XYZ file of C-alpha atoms in Angstrom:
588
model
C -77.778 -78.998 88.815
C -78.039 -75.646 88.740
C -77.586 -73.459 85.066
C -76.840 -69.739 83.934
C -79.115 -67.683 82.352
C -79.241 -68.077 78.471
C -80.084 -64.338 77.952
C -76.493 -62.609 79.014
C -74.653 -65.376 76.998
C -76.546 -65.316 73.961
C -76.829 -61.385 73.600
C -73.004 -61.208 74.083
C -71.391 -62.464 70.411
C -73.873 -59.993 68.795
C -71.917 -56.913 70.511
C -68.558 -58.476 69.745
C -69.421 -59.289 66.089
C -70.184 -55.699 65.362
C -67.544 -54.375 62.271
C -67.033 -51.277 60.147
C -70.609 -51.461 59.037
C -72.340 -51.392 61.563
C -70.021 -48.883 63.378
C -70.713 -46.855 59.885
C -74.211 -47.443 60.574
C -74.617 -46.807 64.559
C -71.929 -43.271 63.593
C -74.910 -42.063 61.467
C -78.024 -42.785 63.535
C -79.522 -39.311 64.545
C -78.472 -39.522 68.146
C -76.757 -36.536 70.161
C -73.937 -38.556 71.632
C -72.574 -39.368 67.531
C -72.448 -35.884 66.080
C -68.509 -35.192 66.875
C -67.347 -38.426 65.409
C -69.480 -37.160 62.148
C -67.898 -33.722 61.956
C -64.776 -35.525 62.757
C -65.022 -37.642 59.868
C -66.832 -35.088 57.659
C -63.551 -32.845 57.964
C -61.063 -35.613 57.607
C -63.070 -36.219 53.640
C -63.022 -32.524 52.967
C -59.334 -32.293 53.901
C -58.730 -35.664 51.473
C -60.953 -33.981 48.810
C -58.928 -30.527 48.635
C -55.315 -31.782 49.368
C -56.224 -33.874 46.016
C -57.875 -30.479 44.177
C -54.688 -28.695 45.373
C -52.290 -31.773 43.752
C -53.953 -31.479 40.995
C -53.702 -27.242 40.816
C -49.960 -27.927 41.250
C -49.249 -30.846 38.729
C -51.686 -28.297 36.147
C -49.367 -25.687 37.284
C -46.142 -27.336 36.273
C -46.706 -28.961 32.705
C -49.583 -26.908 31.449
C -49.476 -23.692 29.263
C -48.266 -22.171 32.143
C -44.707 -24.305 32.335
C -41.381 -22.091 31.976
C -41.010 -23.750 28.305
C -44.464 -22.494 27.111
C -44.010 -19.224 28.316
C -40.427 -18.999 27.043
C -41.759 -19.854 23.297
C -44.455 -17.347 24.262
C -42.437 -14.159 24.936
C -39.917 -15.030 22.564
C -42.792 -14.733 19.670
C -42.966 -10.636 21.749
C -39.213 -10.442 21.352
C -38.898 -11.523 17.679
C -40.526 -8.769 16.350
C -38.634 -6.629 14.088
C -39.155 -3.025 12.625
C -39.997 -2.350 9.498
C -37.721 -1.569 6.659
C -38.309 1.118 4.282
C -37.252 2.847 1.351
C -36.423 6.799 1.235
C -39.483 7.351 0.262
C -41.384 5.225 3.125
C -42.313 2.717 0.969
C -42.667 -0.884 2.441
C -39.458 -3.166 1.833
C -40.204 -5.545 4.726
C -42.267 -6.133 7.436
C -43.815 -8.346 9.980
C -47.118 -10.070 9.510
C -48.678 -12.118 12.328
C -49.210 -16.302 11.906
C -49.790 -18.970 14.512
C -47.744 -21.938 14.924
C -48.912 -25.386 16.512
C -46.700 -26.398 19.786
C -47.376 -29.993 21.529
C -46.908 -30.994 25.263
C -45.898 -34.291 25.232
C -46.580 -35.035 28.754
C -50.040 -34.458 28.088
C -50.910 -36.232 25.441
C -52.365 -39.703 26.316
C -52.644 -40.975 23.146
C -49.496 -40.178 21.108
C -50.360 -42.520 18.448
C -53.759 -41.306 17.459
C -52.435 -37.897 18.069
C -49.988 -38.333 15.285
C -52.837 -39.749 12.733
C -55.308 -37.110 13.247
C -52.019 -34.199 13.032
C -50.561 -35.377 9.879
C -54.254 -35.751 8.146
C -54.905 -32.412 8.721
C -51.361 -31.377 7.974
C -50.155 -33.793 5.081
C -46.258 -32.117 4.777
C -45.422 -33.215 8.483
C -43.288 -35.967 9.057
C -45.172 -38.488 10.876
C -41.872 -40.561 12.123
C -40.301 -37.300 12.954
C -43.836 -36.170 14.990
C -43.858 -39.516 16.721
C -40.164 -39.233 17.636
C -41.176 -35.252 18.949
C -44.597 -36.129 20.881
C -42.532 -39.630 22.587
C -40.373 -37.403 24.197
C -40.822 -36.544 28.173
C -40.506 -32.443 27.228
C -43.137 -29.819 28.270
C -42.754 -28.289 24.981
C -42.398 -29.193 21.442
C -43.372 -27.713 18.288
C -45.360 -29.152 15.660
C -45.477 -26.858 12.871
C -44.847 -23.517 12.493
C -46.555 -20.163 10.664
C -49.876 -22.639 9.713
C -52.683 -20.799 7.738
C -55.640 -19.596 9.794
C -57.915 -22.835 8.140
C -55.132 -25.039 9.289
C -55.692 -23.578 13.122
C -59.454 -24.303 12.672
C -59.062 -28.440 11.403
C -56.679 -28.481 14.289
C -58.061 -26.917 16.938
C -61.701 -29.052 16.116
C -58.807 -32.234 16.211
C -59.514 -31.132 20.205
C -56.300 -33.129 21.061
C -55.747 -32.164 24.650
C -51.808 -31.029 24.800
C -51.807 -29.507 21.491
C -52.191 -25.479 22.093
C -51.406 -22.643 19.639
C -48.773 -19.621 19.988
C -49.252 -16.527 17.643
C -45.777 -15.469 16.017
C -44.069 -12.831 13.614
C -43.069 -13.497 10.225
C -40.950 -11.594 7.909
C -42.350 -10.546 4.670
C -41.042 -8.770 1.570
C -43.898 -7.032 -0.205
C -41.581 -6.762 -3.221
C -40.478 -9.987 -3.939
C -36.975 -10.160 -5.674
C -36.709 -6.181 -5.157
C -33.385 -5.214 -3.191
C -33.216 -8.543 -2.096
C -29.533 -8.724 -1.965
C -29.466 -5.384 0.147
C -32.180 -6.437 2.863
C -31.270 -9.924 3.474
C -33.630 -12.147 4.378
C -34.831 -13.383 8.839
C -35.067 -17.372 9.361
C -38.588 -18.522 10.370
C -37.701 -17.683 14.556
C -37.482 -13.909 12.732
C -33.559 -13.668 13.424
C -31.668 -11.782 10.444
C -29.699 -13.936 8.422
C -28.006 -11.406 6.028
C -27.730 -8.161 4.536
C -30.091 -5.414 6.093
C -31.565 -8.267 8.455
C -29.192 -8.983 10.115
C -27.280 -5.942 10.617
C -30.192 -4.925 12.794
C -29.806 -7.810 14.827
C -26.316 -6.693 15.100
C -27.315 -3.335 16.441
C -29.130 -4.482 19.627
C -32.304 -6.186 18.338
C -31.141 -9.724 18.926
C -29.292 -8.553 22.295
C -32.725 -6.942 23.636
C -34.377 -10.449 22.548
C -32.179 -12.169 24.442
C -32.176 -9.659 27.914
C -35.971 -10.859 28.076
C -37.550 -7.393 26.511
C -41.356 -7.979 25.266
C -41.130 -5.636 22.140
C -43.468 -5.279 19.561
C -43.161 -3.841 16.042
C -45.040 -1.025 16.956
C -42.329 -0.096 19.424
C -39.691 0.060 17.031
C -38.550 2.847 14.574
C -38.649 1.973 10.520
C -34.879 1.440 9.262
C -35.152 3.971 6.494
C -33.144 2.938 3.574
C -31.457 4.868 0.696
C -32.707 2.629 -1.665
C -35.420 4.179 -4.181
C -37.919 1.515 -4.859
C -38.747 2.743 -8.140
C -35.457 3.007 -9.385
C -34.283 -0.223 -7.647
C -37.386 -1.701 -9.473
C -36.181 0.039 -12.775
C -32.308 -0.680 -12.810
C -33.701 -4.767 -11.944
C -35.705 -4.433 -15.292
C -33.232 -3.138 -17.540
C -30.372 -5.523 -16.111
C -32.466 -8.331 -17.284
C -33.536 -7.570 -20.412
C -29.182 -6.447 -21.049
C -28.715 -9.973 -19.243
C -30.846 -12.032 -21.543
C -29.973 -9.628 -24.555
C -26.047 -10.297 -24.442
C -26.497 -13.923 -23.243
C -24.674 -13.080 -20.436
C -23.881 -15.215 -17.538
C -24.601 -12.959 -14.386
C -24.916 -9.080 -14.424
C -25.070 -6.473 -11.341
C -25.414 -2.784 -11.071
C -25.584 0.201 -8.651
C -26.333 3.960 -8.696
C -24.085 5.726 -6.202
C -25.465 9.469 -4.987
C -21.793 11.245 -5.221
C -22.840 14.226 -2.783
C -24.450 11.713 -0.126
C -22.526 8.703 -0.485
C -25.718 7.044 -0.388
C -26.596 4.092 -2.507
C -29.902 4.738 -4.531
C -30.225 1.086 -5.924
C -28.158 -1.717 -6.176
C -29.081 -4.867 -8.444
C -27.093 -8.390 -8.774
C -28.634 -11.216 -11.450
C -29.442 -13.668 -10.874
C -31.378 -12.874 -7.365
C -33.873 -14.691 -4.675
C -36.895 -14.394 -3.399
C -36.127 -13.058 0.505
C -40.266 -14.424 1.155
C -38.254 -18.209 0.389
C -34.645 -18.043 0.174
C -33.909 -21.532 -0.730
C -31.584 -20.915 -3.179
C -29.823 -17.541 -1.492
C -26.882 -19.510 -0.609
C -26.484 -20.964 -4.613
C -22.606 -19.000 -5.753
C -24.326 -17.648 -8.780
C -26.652 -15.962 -6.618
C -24.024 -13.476 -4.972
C -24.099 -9.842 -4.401
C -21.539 -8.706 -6.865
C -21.458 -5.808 -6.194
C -20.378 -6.175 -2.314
C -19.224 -9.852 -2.383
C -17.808 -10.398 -5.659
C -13.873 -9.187 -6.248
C -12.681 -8.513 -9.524
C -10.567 -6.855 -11.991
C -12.333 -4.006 -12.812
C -10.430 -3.502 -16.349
C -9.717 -0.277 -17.746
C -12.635 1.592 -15.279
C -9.321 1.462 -13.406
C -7.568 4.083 -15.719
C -9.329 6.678 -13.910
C -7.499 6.289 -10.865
C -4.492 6.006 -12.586
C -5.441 8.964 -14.463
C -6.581 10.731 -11.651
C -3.190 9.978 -9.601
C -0.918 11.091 -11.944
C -2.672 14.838 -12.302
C -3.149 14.987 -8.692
C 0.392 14.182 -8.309
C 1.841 17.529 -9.726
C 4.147 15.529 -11.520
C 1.717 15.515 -14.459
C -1.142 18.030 -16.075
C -3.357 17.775 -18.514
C -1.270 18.485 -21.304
C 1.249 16.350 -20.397
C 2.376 13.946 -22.941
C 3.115 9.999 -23.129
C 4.753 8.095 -25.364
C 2.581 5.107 -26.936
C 4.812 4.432 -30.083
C 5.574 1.309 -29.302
C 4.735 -1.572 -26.824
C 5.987 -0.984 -23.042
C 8.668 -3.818 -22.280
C 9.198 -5.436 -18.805
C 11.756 -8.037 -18.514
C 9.958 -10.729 -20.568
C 6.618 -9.020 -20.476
C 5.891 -6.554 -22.814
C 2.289 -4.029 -22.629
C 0.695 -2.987 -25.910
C -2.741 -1.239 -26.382
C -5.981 -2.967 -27.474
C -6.488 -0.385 -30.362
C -2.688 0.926 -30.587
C -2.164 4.354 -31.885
C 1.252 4.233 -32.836
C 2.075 8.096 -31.437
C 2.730 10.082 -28.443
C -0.599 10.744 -26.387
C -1.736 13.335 -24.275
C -3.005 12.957 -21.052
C -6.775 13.629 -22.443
C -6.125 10.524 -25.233
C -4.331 8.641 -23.089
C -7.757 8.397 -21.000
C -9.885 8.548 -24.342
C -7.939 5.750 -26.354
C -7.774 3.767 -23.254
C -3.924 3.284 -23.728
C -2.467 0.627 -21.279
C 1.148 1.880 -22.125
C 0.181 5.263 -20.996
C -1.675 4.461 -18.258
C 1.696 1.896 -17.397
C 3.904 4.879 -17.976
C 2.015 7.315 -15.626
C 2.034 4.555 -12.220
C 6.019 4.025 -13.297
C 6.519 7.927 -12.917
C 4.659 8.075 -9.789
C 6.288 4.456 -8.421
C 5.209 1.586 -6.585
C 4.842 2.843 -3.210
C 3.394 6.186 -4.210
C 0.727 4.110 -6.157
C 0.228 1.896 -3.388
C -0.687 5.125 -1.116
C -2.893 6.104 -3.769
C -5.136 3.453 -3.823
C -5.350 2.697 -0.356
C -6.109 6.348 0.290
C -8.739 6.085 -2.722
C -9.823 2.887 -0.404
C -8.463 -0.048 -2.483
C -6.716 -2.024 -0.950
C -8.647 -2.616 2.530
C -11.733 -4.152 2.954
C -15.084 -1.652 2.695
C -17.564 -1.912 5.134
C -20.922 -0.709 4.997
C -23.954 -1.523 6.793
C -24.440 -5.170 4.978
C -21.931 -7.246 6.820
C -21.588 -9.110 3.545
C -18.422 -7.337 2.472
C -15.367 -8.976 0.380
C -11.619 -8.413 0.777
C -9.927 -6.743 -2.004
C -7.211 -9.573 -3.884
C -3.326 -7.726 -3.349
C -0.706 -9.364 -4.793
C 1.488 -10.689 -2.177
C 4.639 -8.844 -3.824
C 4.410 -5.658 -5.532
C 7.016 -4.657 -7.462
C 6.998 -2.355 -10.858
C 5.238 -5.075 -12.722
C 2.360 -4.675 -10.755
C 2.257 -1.469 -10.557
C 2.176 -1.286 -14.499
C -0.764 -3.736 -14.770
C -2.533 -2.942 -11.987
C -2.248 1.157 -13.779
C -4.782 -0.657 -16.263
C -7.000 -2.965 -14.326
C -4.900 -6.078 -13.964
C -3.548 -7.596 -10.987
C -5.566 -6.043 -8.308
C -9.492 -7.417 -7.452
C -11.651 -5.247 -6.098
C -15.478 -5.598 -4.647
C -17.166 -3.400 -7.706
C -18.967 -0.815 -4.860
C -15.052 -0.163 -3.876
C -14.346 1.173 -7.366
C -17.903 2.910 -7.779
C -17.086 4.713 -4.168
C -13.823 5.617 -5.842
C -14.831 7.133 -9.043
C -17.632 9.315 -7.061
C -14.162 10.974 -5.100
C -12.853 11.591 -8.230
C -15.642 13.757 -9.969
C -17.683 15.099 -6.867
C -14.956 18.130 -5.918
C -12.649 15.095 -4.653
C -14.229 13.993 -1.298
C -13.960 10.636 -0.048
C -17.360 9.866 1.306
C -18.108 6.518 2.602
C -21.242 4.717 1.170
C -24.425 3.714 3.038
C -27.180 1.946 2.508
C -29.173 4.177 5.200
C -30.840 7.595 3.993
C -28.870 10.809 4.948
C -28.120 14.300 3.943
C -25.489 15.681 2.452
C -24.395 17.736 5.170
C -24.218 14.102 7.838
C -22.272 12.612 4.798
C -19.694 14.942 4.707
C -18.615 15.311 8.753
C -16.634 12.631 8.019
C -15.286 12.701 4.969
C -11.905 13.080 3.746
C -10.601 15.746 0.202
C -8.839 13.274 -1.226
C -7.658 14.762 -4.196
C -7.501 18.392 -5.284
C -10.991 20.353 -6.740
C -8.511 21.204 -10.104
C -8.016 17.293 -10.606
C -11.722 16.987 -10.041
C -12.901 19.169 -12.877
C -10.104 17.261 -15.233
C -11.425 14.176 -14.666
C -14.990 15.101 -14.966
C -14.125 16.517 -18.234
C -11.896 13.228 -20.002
C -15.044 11.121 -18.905
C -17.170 13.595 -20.711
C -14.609 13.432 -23.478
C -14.885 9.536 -23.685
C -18.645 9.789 -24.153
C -18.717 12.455 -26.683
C -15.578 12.317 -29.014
C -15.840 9.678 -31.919
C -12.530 8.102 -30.549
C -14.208 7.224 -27.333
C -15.614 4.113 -25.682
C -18.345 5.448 -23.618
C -20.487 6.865 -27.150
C -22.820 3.666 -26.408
C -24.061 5.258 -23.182
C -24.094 9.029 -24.363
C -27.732 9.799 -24.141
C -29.038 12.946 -25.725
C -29.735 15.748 -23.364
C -27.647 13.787 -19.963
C -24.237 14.943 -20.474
C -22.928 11.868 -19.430
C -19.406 10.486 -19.359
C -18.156 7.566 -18.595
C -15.588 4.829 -18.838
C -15.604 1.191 -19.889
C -13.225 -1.915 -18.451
C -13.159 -5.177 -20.002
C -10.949 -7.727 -18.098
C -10.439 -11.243 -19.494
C -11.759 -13.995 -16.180
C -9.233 -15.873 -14.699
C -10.326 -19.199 -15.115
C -7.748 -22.425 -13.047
C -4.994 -19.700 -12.549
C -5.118 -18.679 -16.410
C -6.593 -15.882 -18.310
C -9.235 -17.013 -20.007
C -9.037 -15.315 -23.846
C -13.297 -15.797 -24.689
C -14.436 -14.987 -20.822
C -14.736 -11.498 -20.248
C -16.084 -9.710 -17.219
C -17.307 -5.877 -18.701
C -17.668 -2.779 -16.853
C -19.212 0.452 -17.462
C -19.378 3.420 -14.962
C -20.874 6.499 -15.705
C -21.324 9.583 -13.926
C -24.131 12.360 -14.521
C -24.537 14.665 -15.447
C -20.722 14.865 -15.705
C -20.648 19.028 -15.313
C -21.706 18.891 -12.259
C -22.400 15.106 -10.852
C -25.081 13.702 -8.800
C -24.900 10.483 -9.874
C -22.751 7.642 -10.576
C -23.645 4.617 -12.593
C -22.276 1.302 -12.922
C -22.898 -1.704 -14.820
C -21.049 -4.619 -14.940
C -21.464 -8.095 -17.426
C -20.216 -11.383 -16.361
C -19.416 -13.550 -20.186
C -21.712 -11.458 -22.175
C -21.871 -12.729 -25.735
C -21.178 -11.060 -28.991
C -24.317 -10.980 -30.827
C -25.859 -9.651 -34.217
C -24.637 -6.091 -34.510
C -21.711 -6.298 -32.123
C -19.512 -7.140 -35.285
C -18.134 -10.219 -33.298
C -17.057 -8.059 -30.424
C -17.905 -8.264 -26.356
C -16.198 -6.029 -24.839
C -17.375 -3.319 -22.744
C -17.910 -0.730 -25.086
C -20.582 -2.911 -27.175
C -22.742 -4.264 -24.063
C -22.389 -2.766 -20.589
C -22.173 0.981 -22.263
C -25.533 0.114 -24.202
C -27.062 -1.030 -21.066
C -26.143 1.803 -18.786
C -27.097 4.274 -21.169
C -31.094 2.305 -21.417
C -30.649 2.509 -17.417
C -29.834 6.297 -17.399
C -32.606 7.265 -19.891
C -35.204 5.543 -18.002
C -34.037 6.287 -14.531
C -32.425 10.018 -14.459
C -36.116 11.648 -14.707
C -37.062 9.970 -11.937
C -33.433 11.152 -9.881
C -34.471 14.566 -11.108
C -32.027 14.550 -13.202
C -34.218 15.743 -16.818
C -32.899 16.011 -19.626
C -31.368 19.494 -21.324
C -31.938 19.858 -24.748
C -28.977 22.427 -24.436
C -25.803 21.850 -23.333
C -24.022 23.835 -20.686
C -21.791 27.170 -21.257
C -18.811 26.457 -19.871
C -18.715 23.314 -18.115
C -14.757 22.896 -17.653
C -13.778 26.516 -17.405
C -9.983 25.581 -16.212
C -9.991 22.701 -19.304
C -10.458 25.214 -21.458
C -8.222 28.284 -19.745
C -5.506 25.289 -19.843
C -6.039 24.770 -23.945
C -6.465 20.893 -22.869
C -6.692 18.442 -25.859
C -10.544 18.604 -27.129
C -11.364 21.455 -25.444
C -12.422 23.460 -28.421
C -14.296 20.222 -30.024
């Protein structure tokens, strides 16, 4: 029997058996007939290899530095820049230095634990559950810590944690410390103003640029020039303290009010807080008293009433009042701290402080005249000035005659203290109502629009009882009657209403003086909350024996440096129509 050939059988399985490999192989032998498979294949790898380059590119692209939440923390460091604040004389009040905060990327940290462990050894005050709970989140940004010291950047960035990146931001610093902290405020740590100065500038267009997008830098914003004079706001601080601690007093405040300008030169309330770490800003015995605080102003308030009744033409200076006895009211009946027993003139009336003739002057002019009054005299509304920290005056809800009477004296009405120190400037600066600022302007911008108020004639007449009250024995103000000033001045002592009540041992004191009172640049005023009789004060503390003292240490220290210096002669003539009128104490 014939067979087939072994050789074709045999050499078949080997073709057949041939896999990747040895396709792999035969695709690579150097023959002519394989080079378009390798190109083919060569491209097909290089396509593979980018397309996975390109993924990568993309994912980078999207939760990197580069992701919409990174840049957004980014620009807004641009946008929270603020200007600087100064003071009339360009000294620094606040400004902007630059720090660097750390930000995280959660996505992109593989290791959150460890991450947390190496973070909090370098920075011991974080929070480690609070990091944990941050980096475990699926966000592209996070922050970490902010405004870090430039050593702290160093220990992290050798951490080399990938995901953990640094942003350079602005923070707010006050040079000055305590220094006009209640007037500039204080920005939060994203540099946003929280009050006073601060945040008025927000409220002028800062915050709504910020928020439009606008990369602005410091250097691209104008100073805010204050009217503040560091040296005298430094000054007034000093001598309120040492008054504060000296009476044993609870809180104390004070301002200096330019009468031609309107503009306030310094303004103090005790206790204060550091702007740089405003922890306890927000504590109620840390208020701005002199803006936020309302309160019977006492007998300072007699010089409205005063003022009124001359400017009235009802009364003149040598009009008369009769303080014999005490003023009844229904049940009520109004005597005088240090009675007289006689019939007053207008001068003594002012000079003796009398509440009955004070009472008796608002009766003649009546309730709704004395309502117009004050509310031209800016009372009885709410005064707003650039610090959006301003405080509604207290009205009572009826007014009738009793009111009226009281409120002739001090009593009944509350009033932020800067309304009554605005008030007083009217009444010895010619009689122009000029609004106050906290900004630095001339005389001439103050007065486009400002109102005369009262006649020049009732001007010079209250220039000249203030004087009066300062220089006569029978005065108040002789406390604060520094040699060579001219000053004059009235006090106010009001008794704090304490649960509804008065309160017979609490009293809130006042003192405002203006100066040189012949012709006025400056007002003064001082107010004591509880101070304390003490050694020398015969058991007494009221006004007279601690907020006249005080202003009269502020005046002596501070005038020279208002250019106000002293005169070692006093002027010819300083009320010519007082003394063509024969007025009481005119030839004293």
């Amino acid at each position: 029997m014939s067979q087939e050939p072994q050789t074709e059988w045999q050499g078949q399985p080997t073709y057949q058996k041939r896999g990747v490999l040895g396709h792999a192989r035969e695709l690579f032998r150097l023959r002519h007939d394989k080079s378009t498979s390798r190109v083919g294949l060569a491209a097909v790898c290089f396509v593979g290899l980018f397309s996975l380059i390109g993924g990568r590119l993309v994912h980078l692209a999207v939760t990197s530095e580069n992701t919409s939440e990174v840049r957004r923390a980014a620009s807004s460091e641009i946008s929270a820049a603020r200007p600087d604040i100064v003071d009339r004389n360009g000294e620094i009040l606040a400004t902007d230095v630059k720090m660097v905060s750390v930000f995280a990327e959660p996505r992109n940290i593989v290791d959150k634990d460890e991450a947390v462990e190496l973070l909090t050894a370098v920075l011991p005050d974080l929070d480690a559950t609070d990091l944990r709970n941050k980096l475990g989140t699926k966000k592209g940004f996070v922050w970490v810590k902010r405004e870090i010291t430039p050593r702290q950047q160093a220990e992290v960035h050798r951490l080399g944690i990938p995901g953990i990146g640094f942003l350079p931001e602005n923070k707010r610093v006050y040079p000055n410390a305590e220094a006009a902290a209640h007037v500039l405020g204080f920005a939060n740590v994203d540099n946003v103003g929280i009050a006073g100065i601060e945040k008025y500038i927000d409220s002028m267009g800062l915050q709504d640029l910020n928020g439009a997008g606008f990369n602005i830098s410091a250097a691209d914003l104008k100073p805010i020039q204050l009217s503040l004079d560091l040296r005298v706001q430094h000054a007034l601080r000093d001598e309120l303290a040492k008054g504060m601690a000296k009476f044993k007093a609870k809180a104390t405040a004070g301002a200096i009010l330019d009468v031609n300008t309107g503009e306030i030169i310094a303004l103090v309330s005790l206790p204060d807080y550091d702007p740089n770490n405003p922890v306890d800003a927000l504590d109620k015995d840390r208020i701005n008293r002199i803006n936020v605080g309302v309160f019977e102003m006492g007998s300072t308030f007699k010089a409205l009433t005063v003022a009124m009744a001359l400017d009235s033409g009802k009364y003149n200076i040598n009009s008369t009042f009769d303080a014999r006895s005490g003023l009844r009211y229904g049940r009520f009946t109004i005597g005088d701290y240090h009675p007289t027993r006689r019939v007053l003139t207008t001068p003594e009336v002012f000079v003796h402080s009398s509440n009955i003739g004070t009472a008796r002057m608002a009766l003649g002019i009546g309730v709704e005249g004395h309502k117009a009054f004050l509310r031209k005299m800016g009372q009885l509304t709410r005064l707003e000035t650039e610090l959006p920290e301003n405080a509604l005056p207290i009205i009572p809800p009826r007014w009738g005659e009793l009111n009226t009477m009281t409120i002739a004296f001090g009593h009944g009405l509350a009033v932020a203290p800067l309304q009554a120190l605005s008030a007083v400037g009217a009444l010895v600066n010619g009689g122009i109502m000029i609004k106050p600022t906290f900004l630095k302007r001339t005389q001439e911008e103050a007065r486009q629009n400002a109102l005369q108020v009262l006649k020049p004639e009732t001007s010079e007449a209250m220039r000249y009882v203030m004087r009066l009250n300062a220089s006569t024995p029978e005065g108040s103000a002789g406390n604060a009657s520094i040699a060579g000033f001219f000053v004059g001045g009235k006090t106010g002592t009001a008794e704090k209403v304490i649960n509804g009540r008065y309160a017979k041992n609490k009293n809130f004191t006042t003192f405002t003086a203006v100066v040189p009172s012949d012709k006025p640049k400056y007002v003064f005023l001082t107010i004591m909350d509880e101070p304390q009789a003490i050694e020398g004060t015969y058991g007494f503390s009221t006004a007279g024996w601690n907020a006249a003292p005080v202003t009269g240490n502020i005046i002596e220290r501070i005038a020279p440096l208002l250019g106000v210096p002293p005169r070692f002669e006093p002027p010819v003539q300083p009320f010519p129509l007082m003394s063509r009128l024969g007025a009481w104490g005119s030839n004293r």
